[in-house]
Coordinates of C-alpha atoms and ligand atoms in Angstrom, one line a residue:
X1 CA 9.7 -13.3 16.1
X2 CA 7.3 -14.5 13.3
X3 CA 7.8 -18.6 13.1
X4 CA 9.8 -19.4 9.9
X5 CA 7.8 -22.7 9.0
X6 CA 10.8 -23.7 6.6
X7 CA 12.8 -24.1 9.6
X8 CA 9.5 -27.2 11.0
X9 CA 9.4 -28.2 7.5
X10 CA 9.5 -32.2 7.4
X11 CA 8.4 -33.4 4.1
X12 CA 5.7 -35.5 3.5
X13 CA 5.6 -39.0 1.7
X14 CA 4.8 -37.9 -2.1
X15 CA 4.5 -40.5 -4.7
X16 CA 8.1 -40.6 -6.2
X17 CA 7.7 -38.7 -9.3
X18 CA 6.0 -35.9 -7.7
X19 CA 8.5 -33.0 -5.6
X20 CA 7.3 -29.8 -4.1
X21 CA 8.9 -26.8 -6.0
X22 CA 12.3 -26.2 -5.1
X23 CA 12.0 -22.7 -3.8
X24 CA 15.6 -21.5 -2.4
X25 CA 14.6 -18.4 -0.7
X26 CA 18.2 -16.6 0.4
X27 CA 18.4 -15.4 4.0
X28 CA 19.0 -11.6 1.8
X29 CA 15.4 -12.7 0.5
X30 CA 14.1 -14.0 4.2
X31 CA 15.0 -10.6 6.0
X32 CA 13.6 -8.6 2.8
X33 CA 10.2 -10.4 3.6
X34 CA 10.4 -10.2 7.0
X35 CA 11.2 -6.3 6.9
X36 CA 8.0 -6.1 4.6
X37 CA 6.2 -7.8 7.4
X38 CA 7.4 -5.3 9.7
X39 CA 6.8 -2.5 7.9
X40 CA 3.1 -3.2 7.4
X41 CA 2.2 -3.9 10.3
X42 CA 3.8 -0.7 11.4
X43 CA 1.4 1.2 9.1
X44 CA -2.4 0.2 10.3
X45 CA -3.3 3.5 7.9
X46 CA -2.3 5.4 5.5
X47 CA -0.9 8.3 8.5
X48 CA 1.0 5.7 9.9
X49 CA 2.4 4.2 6.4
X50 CA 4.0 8.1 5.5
X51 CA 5.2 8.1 9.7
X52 CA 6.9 4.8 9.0
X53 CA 8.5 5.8 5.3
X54 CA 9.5 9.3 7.1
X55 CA 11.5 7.3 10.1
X56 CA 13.3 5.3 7.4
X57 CA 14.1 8.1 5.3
X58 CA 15.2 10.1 8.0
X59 CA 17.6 7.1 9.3
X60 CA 19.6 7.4 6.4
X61 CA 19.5 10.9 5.8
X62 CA 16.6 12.3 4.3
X63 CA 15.7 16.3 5.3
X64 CA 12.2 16.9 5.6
X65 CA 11.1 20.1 3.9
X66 CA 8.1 21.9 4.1
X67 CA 5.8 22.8 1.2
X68 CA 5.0 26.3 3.3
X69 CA 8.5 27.3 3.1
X70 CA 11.3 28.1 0.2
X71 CA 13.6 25.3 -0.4
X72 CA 17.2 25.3 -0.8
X73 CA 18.2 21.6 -2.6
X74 CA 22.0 20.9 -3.2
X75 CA 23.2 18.4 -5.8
X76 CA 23.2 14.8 -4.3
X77 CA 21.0 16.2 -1.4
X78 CA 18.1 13.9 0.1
X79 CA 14.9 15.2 1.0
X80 CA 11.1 14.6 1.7
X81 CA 7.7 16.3 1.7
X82 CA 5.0 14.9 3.4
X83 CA 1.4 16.6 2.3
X84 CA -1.6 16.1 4.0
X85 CA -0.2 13.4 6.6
X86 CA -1.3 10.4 4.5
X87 CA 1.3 11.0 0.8
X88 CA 5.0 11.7 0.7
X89 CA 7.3 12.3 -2.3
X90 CA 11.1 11.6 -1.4
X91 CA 13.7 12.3 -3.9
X92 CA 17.6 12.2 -4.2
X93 CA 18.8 15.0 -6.5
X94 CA 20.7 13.8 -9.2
X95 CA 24.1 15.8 -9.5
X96 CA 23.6 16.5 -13.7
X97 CA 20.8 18.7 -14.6
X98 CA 17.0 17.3 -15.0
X99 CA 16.9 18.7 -18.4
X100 CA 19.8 16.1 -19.5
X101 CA 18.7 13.2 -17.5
X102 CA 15.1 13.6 -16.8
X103 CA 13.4 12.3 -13.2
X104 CA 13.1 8.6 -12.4
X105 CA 10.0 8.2 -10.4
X106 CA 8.5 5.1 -8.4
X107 CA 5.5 5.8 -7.7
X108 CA 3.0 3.8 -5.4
X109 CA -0.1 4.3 -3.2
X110 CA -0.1 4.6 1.0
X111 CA -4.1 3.7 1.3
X112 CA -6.1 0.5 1.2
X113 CA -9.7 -0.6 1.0
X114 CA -11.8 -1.1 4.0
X115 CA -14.0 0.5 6.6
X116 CA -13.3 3.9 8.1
X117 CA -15.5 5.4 11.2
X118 CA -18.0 8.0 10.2
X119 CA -17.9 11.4 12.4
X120 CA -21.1 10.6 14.3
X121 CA -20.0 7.0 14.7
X122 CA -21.0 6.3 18.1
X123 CA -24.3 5.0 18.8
X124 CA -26.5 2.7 21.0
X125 CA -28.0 -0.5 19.7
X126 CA -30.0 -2.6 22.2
X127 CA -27.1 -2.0 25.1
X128 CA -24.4 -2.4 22.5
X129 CA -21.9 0.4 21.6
X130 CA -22.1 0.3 17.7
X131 CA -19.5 2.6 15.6
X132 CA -20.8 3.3 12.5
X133 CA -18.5 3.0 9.5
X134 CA -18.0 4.0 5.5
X135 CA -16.4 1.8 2.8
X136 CA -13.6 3.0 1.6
X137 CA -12.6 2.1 -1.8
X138 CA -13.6 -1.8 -2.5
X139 CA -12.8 -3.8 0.4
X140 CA -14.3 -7.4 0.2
X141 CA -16.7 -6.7 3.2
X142 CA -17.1 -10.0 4.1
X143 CA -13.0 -10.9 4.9
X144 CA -13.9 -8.2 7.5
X145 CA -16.3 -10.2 9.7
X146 CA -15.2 -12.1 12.8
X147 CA -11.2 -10.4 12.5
X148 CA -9.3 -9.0 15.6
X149 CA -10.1 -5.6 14.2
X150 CA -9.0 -2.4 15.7
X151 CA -8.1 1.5 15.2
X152 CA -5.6 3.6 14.0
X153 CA -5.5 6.9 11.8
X154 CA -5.2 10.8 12.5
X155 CA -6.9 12.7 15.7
X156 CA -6.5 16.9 15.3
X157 CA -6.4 18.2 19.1
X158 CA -6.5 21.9 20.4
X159 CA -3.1 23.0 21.1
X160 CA -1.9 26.2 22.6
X161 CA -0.3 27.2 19.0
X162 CA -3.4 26.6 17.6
X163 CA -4.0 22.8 16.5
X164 CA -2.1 19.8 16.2
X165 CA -2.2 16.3 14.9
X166 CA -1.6 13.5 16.2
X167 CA -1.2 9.5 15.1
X168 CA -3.5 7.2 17.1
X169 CA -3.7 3.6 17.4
X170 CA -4.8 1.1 19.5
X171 CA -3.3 -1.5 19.6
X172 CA -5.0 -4.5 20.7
X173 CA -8.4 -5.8 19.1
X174 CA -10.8 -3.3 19.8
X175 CA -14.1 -4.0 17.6
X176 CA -15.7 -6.8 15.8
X177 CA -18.0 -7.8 12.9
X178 CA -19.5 -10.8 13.9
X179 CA -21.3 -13.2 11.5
X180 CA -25.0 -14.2 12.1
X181 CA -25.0 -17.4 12.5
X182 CA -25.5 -19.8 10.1
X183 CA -28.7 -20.9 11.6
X184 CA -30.3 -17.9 11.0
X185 CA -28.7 -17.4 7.4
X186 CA -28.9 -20.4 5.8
X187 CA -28.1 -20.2 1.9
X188 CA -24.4 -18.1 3.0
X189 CA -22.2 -20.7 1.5
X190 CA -24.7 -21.0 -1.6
X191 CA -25.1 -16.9 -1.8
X192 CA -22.0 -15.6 -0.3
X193 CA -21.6 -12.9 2.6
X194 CA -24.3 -9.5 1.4
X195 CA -23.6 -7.2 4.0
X196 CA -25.8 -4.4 3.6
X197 CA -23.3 -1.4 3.9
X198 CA -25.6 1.5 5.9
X199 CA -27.3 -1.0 8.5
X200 CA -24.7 -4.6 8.9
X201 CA -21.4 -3.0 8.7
X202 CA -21.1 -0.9 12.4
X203 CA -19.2 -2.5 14.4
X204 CA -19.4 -3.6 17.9
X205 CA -17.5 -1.8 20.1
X206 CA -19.3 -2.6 24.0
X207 CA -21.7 -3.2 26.2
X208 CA -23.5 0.1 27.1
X209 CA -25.3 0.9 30.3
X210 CA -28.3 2.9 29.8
X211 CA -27.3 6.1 31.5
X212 CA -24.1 6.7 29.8
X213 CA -24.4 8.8 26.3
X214 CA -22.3 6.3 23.6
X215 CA -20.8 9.6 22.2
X216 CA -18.8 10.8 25.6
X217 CA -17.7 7.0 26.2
X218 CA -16.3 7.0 22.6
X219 CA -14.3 10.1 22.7
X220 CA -13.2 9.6 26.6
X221 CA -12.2 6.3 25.0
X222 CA -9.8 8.5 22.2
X223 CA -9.0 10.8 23.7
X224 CA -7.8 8.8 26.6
X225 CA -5.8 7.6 24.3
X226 CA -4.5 10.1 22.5
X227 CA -3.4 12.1 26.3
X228 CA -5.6 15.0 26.1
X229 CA -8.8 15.9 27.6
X230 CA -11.8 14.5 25.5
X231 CA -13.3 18.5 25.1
X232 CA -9.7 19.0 22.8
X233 CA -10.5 16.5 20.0
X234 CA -11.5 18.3 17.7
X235 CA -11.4 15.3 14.7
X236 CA -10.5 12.0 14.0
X237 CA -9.7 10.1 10.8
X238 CA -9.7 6.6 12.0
X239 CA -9.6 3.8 9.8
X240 CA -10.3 -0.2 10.9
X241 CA -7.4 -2.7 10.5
X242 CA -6.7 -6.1 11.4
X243 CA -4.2 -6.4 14.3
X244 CA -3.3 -10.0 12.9
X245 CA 0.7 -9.1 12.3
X246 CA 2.1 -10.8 9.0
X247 CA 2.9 -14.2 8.6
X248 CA 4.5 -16.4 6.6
X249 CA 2.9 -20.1 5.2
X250 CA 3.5 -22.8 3.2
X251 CA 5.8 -25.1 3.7
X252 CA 8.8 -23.3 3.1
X253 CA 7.5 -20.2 4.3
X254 CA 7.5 -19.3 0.8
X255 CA 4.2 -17.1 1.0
X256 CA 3.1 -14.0 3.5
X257 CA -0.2 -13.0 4.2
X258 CA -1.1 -9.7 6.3
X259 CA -3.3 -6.8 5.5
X260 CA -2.2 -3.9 3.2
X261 CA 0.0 -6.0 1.1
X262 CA -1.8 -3.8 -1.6
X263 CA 0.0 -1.3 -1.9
X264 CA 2.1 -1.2 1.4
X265 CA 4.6 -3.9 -0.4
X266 CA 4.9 -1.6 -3.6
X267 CA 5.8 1.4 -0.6
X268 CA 8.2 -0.5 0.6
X269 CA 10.2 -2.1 -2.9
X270 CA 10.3 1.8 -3.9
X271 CA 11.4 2.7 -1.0
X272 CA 14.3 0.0 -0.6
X273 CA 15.2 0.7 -4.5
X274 CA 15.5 4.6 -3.0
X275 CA 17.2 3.8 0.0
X276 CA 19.9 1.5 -1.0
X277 CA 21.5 3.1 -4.2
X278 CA 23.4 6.1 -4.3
X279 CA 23.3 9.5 -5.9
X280 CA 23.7 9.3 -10.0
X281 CA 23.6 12.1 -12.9
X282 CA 19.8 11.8 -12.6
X283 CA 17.2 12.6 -9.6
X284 CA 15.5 9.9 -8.4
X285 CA 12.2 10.5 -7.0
X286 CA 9.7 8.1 -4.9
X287 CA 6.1 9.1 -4.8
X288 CA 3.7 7.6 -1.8
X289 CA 0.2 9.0 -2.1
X290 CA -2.8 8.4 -0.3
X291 CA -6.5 7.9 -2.0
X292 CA -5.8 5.5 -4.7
X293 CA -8.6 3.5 -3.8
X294 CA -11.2 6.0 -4.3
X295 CA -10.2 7.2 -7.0
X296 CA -6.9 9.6 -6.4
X297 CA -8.0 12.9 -7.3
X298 CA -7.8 15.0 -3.8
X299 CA -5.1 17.5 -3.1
X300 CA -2.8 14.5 -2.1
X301 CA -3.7 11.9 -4.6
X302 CA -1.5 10.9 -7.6
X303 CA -4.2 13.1 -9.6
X304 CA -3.7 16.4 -7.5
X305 CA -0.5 18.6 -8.2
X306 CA 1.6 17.1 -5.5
X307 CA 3.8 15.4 -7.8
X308 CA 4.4 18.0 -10.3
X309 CA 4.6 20.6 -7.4
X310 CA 7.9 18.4 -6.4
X311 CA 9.3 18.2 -9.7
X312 CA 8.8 21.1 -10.5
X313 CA 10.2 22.8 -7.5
X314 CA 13.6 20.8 -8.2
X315 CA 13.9 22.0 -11.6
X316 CA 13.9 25.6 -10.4
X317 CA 16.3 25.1 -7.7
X318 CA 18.6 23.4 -10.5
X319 CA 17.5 26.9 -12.5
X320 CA 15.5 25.0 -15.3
X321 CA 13.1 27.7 -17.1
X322 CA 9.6 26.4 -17.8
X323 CA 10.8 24.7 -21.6
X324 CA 13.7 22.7 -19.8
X325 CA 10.9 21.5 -17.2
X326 CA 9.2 20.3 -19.9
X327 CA 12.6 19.0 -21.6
X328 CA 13.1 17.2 -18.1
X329 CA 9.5 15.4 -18.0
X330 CA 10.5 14.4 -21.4
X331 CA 13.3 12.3 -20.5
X332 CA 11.4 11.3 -17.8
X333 CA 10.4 7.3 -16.6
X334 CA 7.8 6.4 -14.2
X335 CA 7.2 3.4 -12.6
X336 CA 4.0 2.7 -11.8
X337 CA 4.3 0.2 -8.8
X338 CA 1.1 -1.6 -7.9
X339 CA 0.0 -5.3 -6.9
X340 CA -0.9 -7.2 -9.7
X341 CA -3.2 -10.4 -9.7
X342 CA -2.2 -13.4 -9.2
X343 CA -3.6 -16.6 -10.7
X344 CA -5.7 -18.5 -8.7
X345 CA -5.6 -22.3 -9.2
X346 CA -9.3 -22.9 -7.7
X347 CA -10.2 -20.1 -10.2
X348 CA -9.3 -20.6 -13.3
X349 CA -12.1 -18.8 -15.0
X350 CA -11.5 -15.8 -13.9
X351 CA -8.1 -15.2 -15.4
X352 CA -6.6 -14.9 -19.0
X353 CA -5.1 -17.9 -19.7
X354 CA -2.0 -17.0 -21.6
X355 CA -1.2 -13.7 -19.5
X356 CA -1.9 -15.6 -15.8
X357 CA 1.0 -14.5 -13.6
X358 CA 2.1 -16.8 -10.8
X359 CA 3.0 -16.1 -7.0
X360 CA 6.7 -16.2 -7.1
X361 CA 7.6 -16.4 -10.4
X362 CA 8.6 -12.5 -10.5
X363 CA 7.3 -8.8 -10.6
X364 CA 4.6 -8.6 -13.3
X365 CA 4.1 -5.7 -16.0
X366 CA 0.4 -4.8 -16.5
X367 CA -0.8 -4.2 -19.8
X368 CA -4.0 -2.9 -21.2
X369 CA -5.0 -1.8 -24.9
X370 CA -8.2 1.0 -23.4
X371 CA -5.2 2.8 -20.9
X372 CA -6.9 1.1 -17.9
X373 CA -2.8 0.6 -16.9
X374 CA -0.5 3.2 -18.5
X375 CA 2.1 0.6 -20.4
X376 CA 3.6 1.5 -24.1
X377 CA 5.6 -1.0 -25.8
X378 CA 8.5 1.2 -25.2
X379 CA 7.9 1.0 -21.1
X380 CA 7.2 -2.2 -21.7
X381 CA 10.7 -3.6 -23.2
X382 CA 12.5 -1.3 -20.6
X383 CA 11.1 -3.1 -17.7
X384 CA 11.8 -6.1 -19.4
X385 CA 15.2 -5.6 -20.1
X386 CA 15.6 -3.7 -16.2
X387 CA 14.3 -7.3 -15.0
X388 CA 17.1 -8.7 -17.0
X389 CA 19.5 -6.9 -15.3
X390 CA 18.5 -7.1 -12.6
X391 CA 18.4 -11.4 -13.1
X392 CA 14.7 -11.8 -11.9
X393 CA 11.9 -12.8 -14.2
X394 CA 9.8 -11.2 -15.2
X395 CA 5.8 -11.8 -16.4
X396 CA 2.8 -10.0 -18.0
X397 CA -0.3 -9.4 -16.8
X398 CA -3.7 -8.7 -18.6
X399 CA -7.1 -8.8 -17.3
X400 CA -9.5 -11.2 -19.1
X401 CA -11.1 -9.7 -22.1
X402 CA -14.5 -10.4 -20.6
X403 CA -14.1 -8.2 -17.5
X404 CA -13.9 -4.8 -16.3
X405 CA -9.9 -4.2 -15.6
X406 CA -9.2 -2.6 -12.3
X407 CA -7.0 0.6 -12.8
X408 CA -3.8 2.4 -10.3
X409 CA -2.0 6.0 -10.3
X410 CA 0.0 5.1 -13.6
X411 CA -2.4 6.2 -16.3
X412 CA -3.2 9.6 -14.4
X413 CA 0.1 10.7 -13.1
X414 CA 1.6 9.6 -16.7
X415 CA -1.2 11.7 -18.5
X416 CA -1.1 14.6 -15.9
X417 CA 2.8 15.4 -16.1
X418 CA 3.2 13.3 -19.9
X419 CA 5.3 10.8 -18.3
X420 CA 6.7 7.5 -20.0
X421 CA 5.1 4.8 -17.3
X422 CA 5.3 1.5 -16.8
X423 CA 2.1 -0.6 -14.5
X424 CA 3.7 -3.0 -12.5
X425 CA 3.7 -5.1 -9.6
X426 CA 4.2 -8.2 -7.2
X427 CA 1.4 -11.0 -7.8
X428 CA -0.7 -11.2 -5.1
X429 CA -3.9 -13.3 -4.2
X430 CA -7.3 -11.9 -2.4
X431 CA -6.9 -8.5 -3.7
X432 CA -8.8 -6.3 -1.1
X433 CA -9.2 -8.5 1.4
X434 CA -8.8 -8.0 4.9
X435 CA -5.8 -10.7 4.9
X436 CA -4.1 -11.0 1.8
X437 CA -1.2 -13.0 0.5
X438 CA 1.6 -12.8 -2.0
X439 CA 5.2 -14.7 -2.7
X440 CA 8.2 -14.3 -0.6
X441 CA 10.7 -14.5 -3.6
X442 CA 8.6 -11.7 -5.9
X443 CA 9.3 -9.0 -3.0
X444 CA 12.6 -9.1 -3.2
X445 CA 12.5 -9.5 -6.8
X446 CA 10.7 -6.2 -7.4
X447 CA 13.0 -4.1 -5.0
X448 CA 16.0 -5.6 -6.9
X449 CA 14.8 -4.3 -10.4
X450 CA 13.7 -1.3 -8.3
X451 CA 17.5 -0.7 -7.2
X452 CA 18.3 -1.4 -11.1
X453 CA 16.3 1.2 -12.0
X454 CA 17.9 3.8 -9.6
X455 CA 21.2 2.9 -10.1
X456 CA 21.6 2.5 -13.6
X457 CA 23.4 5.6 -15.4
X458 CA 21.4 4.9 -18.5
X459 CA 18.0 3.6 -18.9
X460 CA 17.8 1.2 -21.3
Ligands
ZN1 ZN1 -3.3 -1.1 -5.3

């Protein structure tokens, strides 16, 4: 059980003007956060985020189907497909034709930044066991140094049916980054961390005795733990994660910090919003896909066909011709859910000063004039007013004028398919680090609007 500091809290002796923020988190609001929690650190990859959104799905009654195979979808049925391992679309379908109420889609993104092992990562460096590792996406490299870090991802083994995948993970701390020490790099707190990516990244896995070949103690290692001899791996996909499990801080326990909270906390609010409303006269539709860090465009990505593959598919099976398709992408609404920035008080200069968003003080809609996040006006007043009914605030977010403006899956899945999207998302601090942190309150905020949005007959 992860300590609740609210419950240690004793409050200090403040000068008599001055009180900490009153921040009634409900216990609803507590076990919201503390599923989060859970649910990240059940997904240590993007593999395992898809395993843990198909166990909840399937818990409350959602049918896998297979992309391979025809479908058959009844009115109010609940289904998934998983492509690829790593990105899953679920959807509910509505019991009144697409073509009259259009799709509402959450969509968010499975994968985060970091380090992920390279296929020949094995090797021997002065009788250490190195791994040697790519960046994937844009971690900041240094969070990554002196962490409990560890495996988890995909293996593909030989099987008697051919091949077969498997999830791997271990799960204590595995591997470590070490710092040089500050006697030997002196000017680190003037210059910052520079890791040099091809020659300071591997990690450090063991000592190595001379004889033994690091490539054979690596796989034995795998494939010891993945139960099959080490001649039947035939792959791995394995990506580096902090085994640190979530925790909350401050002195209300008003903040969590764990790894993944981008994007695995937008997975999980769409997912709730899914999960706990029930079938309407429209389909509702959660998208999960994997490479939005790197850029998304991959047969699984928000930029391949997987979506409109899905949507598609459901318009057929509610016998929509290709113009009432269309007519259904028309009446269409995506939201785009994705982590948004937080203001950072020892920072000030890097944010816009009238559009700062703060750390529990609601889910924030992300606006940008060159289409870096796919907001319109019109998506823009219907999160608004969804926020309204859904009683939580609501803020707006835009990237300082003066800096290159990150970008998620809204503006491609909303040109790709000519969907009506809203960018949104829970502030959060350290963006890409190894540990990051966001507000307690905003979580449960953002699956409450998320519920509105599914729920609602009519969108406003
Ligand atoms: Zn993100």
């Amino acid at each position: 059980m992860r300590p609740l500091l609210q419950c240690a809290f004793t409050p200090p002796s403040l000068e008599p003007n001055f009180s900490l923020k009153t921040m009634n988190i409900s216990p609803e609001q507590r076990d919201h956060a503390h599923n989060l929690l859970d649910f990240i650190d059940a997904s240590p990859s993007p593999w395992h985020a898809v395993a843990s959104l198909e166990r909840r799905l399937e818990k409350h009654g959602y049918a896998p189907l297979a992309e391979s195979e025809a479908w058959t979808l009844e009115p109010g049925g609940k289904y998934y497909a998983v492509r690829g391992g790593s990105s899953l679309i679920a959807f509910r379908v509505g019991h009144d034709s697409p073509a009259e109420c259009g799709f509402r889609i959450v969509g968010a993104h499975t994968d985060s930044p970091g380090l992920r092992l390279k296929p020949k990562a094995p090797h021997a460096a002065e009788g250490m066991l190195r791994l040697g590792v790519e960046v994937y996406g844009g971690p900041i490299l240094a969070t990554f140094t002196d962490r409990d870090l560890s495996l988890a991802g995909r293996v593909h083994l030989r099987a008697e049916s051919g091949l077969a995948a498997r999830l791997l993970r271990f799960e204590q701390p595995l591997l470590r980054l070490p710092n040089l020490a500050i006697h030997m790099n002196r000017t680190v707190n003037e210059e910052g961390l520079k890791l040099n990516k091809q020659t300071e990244l591997p990690l450090l896995l063991a000592g190595l005795e001379e004889a033994i070949e690091p490539k054979d103690a690596f796989l034995n290692l795998l494939a010891e733990r993945a139960g099959c001899a080490p001649g039947d791996l035939l792959s791995f996909e394995l990506n580096v994660y902090d085994t640190q499990p979530g925790s909350f801080w401050g002195p209300r326990g008003e903040f969590v910090a764990d790894g993944q909270i981008d994007n695995l906390s937008s997975c999980h609010a769409g997912l709730a919003g899914l999960l706990e409303t029930e079938a309407g006269g429209h389909t509702a539709v959660a998208a999960f896909f994997d490479h939005e860090e790197v850029g998304s465009e991959s047969h699984k990505g928000a930029d391949g066909s997987f979506l409109g593959d899905v949507l598609e598919r459901i318009a057929h099976a509610a016998g929509l011709e290709p113009p009432a398709y269309k007519q259904a992408l028309a009446r269409s609404f995506l939201v785009s859910a994705d982590a948004a920035h937080a203001h950072h008080p020892n920072f000030p200069q890097a944010y816009e000063p009238l559009h700062a968003v703060k750390v529990n003080g609601g889910p924030a809609v992300k606006i940008n004039a060159n289409q870096r996040y796919a907001t319109d006006g019109l998506a823009e007043a219907r999160f608004l007013a969804l926020c309204e009914q859904a009683g939580v605030p609501c803020q707006t977010y835009v990237h300082r004028t003066d800096l290159g403006c990150g970008s998620t899956i809204g503006p491609l899945t909303s040109a790709r398919l000519g969907l009506s999207t809203v960018d949104c998302g829970c502030p959060m601090w350290a963006m890409h680090s190894a540990r990051e942190s966001a507000g307690v309150l905003d979580q449960s905020w953002f699956a409450a609007v998320l519920k509105v949005f599914f729920a609602a007959e009519t969108l406003p």
